mmCIF file of C-alpha atoms in Angstrom:
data_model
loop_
_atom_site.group_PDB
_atom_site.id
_atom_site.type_symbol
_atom_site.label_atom_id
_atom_site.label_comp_id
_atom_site.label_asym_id
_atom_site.label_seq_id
_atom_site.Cartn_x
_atom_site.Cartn_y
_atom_site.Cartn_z
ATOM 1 C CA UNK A 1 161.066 88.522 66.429
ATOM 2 C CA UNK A 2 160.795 87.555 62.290
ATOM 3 C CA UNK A 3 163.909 87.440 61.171
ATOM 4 C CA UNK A 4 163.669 89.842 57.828
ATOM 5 C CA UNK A 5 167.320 89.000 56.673
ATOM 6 C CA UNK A 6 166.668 85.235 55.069
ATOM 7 C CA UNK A 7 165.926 86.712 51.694
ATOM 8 C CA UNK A 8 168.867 85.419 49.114
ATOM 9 C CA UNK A 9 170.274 87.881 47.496
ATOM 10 C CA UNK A 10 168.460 88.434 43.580
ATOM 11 C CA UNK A 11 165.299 87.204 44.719
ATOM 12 C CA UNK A 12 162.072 89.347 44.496
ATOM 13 C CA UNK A 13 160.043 90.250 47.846
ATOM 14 C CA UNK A 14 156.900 89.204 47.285
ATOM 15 C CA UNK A 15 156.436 88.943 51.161
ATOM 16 C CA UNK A 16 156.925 92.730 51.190
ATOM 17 C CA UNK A 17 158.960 92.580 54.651
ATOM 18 C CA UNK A 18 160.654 95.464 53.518
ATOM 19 C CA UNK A 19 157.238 96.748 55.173
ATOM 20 C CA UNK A 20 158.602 95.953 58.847
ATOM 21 C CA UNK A 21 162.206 97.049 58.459
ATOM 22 C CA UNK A 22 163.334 98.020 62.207
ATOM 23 C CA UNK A 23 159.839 97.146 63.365
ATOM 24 C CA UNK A 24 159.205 95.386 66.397
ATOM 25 C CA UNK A 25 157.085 92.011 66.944
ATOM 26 C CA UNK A 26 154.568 90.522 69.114
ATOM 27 C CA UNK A 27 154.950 87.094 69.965
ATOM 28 C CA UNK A 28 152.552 86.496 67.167
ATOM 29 C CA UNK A 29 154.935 87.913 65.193
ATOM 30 C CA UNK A 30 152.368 90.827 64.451
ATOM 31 C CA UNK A 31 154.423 93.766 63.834
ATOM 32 C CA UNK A 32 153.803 96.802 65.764
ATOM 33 C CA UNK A 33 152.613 99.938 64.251
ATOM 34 C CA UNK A 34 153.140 102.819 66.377
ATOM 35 C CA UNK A 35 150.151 105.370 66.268
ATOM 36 C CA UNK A 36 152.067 108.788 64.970
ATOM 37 C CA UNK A 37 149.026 110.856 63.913
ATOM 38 C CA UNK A 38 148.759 113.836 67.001
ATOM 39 C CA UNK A 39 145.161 114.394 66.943
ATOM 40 C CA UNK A 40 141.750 113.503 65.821
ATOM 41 C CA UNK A 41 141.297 114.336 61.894
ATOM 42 C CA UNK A 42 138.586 116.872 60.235
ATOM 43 C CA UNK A 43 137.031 114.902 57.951
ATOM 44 C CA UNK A 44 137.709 111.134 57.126
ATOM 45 C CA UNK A 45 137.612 110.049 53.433
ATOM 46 C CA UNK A 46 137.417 106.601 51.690
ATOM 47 C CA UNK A 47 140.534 105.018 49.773
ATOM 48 C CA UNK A 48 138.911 105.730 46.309
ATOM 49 C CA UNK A 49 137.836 109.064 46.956
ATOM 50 C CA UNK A 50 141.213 109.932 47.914
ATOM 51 C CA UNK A 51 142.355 108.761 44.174
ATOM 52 C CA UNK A 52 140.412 110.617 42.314
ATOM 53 C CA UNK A 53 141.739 113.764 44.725
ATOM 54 C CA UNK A 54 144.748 112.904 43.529
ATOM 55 C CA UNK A 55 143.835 112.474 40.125
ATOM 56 C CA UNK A 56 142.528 115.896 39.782
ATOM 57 C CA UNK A 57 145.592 117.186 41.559
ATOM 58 C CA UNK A 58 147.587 115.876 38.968
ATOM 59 C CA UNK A 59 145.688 116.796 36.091
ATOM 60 C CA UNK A 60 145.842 120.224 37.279
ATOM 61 C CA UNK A 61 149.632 119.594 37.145
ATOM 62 C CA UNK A 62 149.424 120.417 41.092
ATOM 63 C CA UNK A 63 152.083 117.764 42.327
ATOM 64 C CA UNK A 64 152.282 119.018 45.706
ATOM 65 C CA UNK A 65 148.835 119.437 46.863
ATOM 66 C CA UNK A 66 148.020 118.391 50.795
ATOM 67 C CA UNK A 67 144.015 117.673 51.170
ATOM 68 C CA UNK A 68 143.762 117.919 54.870
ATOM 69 C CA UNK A 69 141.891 114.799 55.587
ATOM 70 C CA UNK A 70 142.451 111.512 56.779
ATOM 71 C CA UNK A 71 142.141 108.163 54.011
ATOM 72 C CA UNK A 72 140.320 105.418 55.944
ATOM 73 C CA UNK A 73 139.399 101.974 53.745
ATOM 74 C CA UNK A 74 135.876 100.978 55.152
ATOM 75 C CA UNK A 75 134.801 99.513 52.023
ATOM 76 C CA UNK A 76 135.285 96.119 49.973
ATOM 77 C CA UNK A 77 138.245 94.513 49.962
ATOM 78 C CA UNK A 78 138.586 94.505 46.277
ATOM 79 C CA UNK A 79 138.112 98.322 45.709
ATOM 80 C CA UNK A 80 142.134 98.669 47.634
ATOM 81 C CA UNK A 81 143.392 95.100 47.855
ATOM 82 C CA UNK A 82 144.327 92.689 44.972
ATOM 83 C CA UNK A 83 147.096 92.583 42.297
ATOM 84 C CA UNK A 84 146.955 96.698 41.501
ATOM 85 C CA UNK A 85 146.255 97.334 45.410
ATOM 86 C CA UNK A 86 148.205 98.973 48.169
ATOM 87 C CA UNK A 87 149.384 95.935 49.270
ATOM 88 C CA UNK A 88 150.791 94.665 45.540
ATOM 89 C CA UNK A 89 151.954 98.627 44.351
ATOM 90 C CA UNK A 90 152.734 100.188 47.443
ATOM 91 C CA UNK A 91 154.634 102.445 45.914
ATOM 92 C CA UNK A 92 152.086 103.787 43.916
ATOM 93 C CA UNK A 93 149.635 104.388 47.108
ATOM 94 C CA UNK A 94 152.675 105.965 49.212
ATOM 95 C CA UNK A 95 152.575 108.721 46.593
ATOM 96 C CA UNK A 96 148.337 109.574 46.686
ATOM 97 C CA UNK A 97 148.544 108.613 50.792
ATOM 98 C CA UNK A 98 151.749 110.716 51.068
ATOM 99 C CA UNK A 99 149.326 114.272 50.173
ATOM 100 C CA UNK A 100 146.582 113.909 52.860
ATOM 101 C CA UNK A 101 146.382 114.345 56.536
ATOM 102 C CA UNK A 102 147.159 110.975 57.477
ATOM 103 C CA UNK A 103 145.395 107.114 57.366
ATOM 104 C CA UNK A 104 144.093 104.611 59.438
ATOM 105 C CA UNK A 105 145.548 101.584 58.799
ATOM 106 C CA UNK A 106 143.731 99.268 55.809
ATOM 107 C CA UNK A 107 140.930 97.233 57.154
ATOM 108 C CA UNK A 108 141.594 94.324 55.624
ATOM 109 C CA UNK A 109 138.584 91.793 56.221
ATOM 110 C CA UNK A 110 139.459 89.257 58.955
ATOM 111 C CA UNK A 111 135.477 88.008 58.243
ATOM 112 C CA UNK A 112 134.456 85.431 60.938
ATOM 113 C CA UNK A 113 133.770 82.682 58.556
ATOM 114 C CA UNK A 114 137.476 83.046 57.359
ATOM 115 C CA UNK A 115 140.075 80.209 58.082
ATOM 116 C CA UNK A 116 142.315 81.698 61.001
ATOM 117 C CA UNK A 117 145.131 81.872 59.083
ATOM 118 C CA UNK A 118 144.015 84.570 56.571
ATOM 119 C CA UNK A 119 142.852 86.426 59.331
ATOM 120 C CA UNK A 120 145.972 86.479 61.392
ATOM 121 C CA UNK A 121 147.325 87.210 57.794
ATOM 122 C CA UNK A 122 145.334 89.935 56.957
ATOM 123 C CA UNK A 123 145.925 91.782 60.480
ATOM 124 C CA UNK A 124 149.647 91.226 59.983
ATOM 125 C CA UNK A 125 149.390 93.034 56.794
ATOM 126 C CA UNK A 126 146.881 95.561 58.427
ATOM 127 C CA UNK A 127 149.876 96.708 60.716
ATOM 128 C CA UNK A 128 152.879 96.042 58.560
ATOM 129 C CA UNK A 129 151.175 98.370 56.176
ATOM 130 C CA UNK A 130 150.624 101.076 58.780
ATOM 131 C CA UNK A 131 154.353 100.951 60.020
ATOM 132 C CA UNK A 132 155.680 101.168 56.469
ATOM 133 C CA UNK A 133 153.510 104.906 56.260
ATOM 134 C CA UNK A 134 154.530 105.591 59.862
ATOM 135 C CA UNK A 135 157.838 105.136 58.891
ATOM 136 C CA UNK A 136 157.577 107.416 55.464
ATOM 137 C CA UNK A 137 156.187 110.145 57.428
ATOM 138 C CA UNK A 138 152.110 109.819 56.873
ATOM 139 C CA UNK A 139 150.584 110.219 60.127
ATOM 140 C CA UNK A 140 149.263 106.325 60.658
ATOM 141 C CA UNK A 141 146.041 106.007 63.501
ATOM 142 C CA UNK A 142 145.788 101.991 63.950
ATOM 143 C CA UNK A 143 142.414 100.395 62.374
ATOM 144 C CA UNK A 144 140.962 97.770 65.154
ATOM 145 C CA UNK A 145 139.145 94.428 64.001
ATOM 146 C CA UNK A 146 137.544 91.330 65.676
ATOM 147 C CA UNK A 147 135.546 88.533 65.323
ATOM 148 C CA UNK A 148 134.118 86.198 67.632
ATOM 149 C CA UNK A 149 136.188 85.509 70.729
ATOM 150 C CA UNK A 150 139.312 82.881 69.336
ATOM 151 C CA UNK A 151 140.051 85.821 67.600
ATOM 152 C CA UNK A 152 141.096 88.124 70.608
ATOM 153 C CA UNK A 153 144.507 86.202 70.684
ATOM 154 C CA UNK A 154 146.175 88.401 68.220
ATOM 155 C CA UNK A 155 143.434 90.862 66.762
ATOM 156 C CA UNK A 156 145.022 93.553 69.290
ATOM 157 C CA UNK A 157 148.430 92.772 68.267
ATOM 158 C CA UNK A 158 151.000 95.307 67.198
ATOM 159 C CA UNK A 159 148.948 98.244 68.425
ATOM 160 C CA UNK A 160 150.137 100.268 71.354
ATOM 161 C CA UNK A 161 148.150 100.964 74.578
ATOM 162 C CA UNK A 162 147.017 104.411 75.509
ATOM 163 C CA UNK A 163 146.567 105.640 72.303
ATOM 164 C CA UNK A 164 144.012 106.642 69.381
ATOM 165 C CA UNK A 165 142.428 103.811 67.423
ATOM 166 C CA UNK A 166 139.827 103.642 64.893
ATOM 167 C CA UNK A 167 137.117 101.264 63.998
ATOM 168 C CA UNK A 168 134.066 100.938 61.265
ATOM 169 C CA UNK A 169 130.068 100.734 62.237
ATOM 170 C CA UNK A 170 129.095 100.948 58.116
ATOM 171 C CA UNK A 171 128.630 97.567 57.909
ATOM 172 C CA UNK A 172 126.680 94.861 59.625
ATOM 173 C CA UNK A 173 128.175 95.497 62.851
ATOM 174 C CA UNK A 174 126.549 96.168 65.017
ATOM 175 C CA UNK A 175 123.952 97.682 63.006
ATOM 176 C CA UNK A 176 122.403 94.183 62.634
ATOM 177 C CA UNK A 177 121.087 93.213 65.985
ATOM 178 C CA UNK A 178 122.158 89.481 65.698
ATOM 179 C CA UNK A 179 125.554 90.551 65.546
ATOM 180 C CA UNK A 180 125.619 93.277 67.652
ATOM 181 C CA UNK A 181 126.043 91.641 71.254
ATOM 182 C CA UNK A 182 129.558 90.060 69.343
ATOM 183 C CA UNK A 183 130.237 93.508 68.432
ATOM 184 C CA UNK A 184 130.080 94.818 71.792
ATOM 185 C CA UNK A 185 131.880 92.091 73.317
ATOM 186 C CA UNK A 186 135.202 92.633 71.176
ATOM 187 C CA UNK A 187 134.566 96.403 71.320
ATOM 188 C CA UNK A 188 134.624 96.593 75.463
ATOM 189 C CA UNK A 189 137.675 94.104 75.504
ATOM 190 C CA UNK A 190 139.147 95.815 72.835
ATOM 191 C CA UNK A 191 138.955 99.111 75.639
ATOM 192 C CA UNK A 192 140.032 96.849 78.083
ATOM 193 C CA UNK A 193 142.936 95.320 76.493
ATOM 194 C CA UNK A 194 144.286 98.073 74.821
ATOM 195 C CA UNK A 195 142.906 100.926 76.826
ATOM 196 C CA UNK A 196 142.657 103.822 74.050
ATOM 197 C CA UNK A 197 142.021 107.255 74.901
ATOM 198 C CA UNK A 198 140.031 108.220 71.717
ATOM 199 C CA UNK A 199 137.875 105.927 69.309
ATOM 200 C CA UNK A 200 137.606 107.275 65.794
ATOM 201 C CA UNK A 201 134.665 105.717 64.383
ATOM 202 C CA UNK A 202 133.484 105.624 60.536
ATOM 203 C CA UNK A 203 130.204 105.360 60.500
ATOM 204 C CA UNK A 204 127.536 105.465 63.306
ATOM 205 C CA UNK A 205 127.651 105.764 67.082
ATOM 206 C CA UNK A 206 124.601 106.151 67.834
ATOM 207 C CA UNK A 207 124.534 102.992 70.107
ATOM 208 C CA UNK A 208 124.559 102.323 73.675
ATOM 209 C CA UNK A 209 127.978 100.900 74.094
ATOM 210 C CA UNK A 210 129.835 104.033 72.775
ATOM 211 C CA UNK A 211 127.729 105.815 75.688
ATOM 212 C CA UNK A 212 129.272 103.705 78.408
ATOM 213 C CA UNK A 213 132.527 104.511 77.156
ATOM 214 C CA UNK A 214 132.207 107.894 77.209
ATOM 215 C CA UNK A 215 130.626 107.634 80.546
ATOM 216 C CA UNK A 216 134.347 105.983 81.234
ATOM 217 C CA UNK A 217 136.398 108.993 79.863
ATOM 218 C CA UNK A 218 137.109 107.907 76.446
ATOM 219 C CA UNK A 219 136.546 110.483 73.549
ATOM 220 C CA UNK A 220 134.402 108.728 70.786
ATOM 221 C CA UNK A 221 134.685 110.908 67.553
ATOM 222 C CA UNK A 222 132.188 109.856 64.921
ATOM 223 C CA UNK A 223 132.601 110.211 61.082
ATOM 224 C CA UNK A 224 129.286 109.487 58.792
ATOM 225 C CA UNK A 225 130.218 107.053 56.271
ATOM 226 C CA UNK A 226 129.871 108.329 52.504
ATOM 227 C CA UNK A 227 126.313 106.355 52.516
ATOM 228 C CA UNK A 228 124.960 107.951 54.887
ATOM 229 C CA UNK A 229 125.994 111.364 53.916
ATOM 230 C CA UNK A 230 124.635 110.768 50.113
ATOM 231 C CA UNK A 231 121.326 109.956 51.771
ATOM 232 C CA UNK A 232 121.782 113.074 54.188
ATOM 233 C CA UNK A 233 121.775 115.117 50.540
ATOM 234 C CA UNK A 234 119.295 113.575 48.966
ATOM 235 C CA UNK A 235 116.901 114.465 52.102
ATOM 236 C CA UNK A 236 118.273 118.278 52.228
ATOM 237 C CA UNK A 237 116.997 118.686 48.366
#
């Protein structure tokens, strides 16, 4: 288990393991985020559309607004992460996350062509952020990523079994059939490791592997992402 005492006393933690107070650790060290939202959401929105929610709210002067809808971040890294992200002014996105209906954890990119270190990084921080909500009372549904296979070692880390999970399809995968049979690989050991009873997914399911889990009991709940549901307008007018 990390040991989050060896701070000295005046310095600054830039580490942000205030994140995993009380939280307990794989053998990676991956902290584990327990899933605490109750049930599948209504609608699922994107980070930045959430913020401008809240902006509105507040210009209204409306400081205790609830927007009953789930903040998912399926989009570019740099749109949520970086030096005025959620990792870097947490506080800041506790208090827009803190009026919605929940979040899946932050999908921060663990690309393939990444060194393994910023990708065991990057799924620490993906459940060290989720237990830090969990723990401040936003209802926290664990965000799934994988690569190619070295990466099943810890990429299911920190989430428990039997529970909800969510992953994207917006993407490449598996829209783009070279990387679709690596897509379905990690997805059906994914099942098998973890063994989830519902699979949120943002963005398109409309492929034969979310069939054959369905034909295996497992609720798949699809969201469209906001591309597709721009081009959904655009046909309608």
């Amino acid at each position: 288990m990390s040991n989050l005492n060896c701070i000295r006393a005046g310095c600054k933690d830039v580490w942000n393991a205030y994140m995993c107070e009380g939280a307990s650790f794989s053998g990676r060290d991956i902290p584990l985020c327990p899933t605490t939202a109750a049930a599948p959401p209504k609608q699922l929105i994107l980070w930045d559309e959430a913020k401008h929610i809240y902006k509105n709210a507040l210009a209204r002067s409306d400081r205790n607004f609830f927007y009953d809808a789930v903040v998912c971040f399926y989009m570019d890294d740099y749109k949520f992460d970086g030096p005025r992200g959620i990792w870097h002014d947490s506080a800041q996105a506790l208090k827009v996350l803190s009026h919605f209906a929940g979040v899946i954890t932050p999908d921060f990119s663990t690309y393939q062509d990444f060194p393994e270190p910023i990708k065991i990084y990057n799924t620490y921080r993906m459940r060290a952020f989720g237990y830090w909500l969990g723990r401040n009372g936003v209802p926290v549904t664990n965000n799934v990523r994988w690569g190619t296979p070295e990466s099943y070692r810890y990429c299911w880390d920190g989430i428990p079994k039997n529970s909800m999970v969510a992953i994207g399809t917006a993407g490449g995968s598996p829209r783009k059939l070279a990387d679709r049979r690596r897509f379905e690989d990690g997805l059906f050991e994914m099942v098998r490791i973890l063994q989830p009873h519902t699979i949120l997914v943002y963005g398109s399911d409309h492929y034969a592997c979310f069939d054959v889990l369905r034909a295996q009991g497992i609720q798949v709940r699809a969201f469209p992402s906001k591309t597709a549901t721009a081009f959904e307008r655009r046909r309608a007018v």
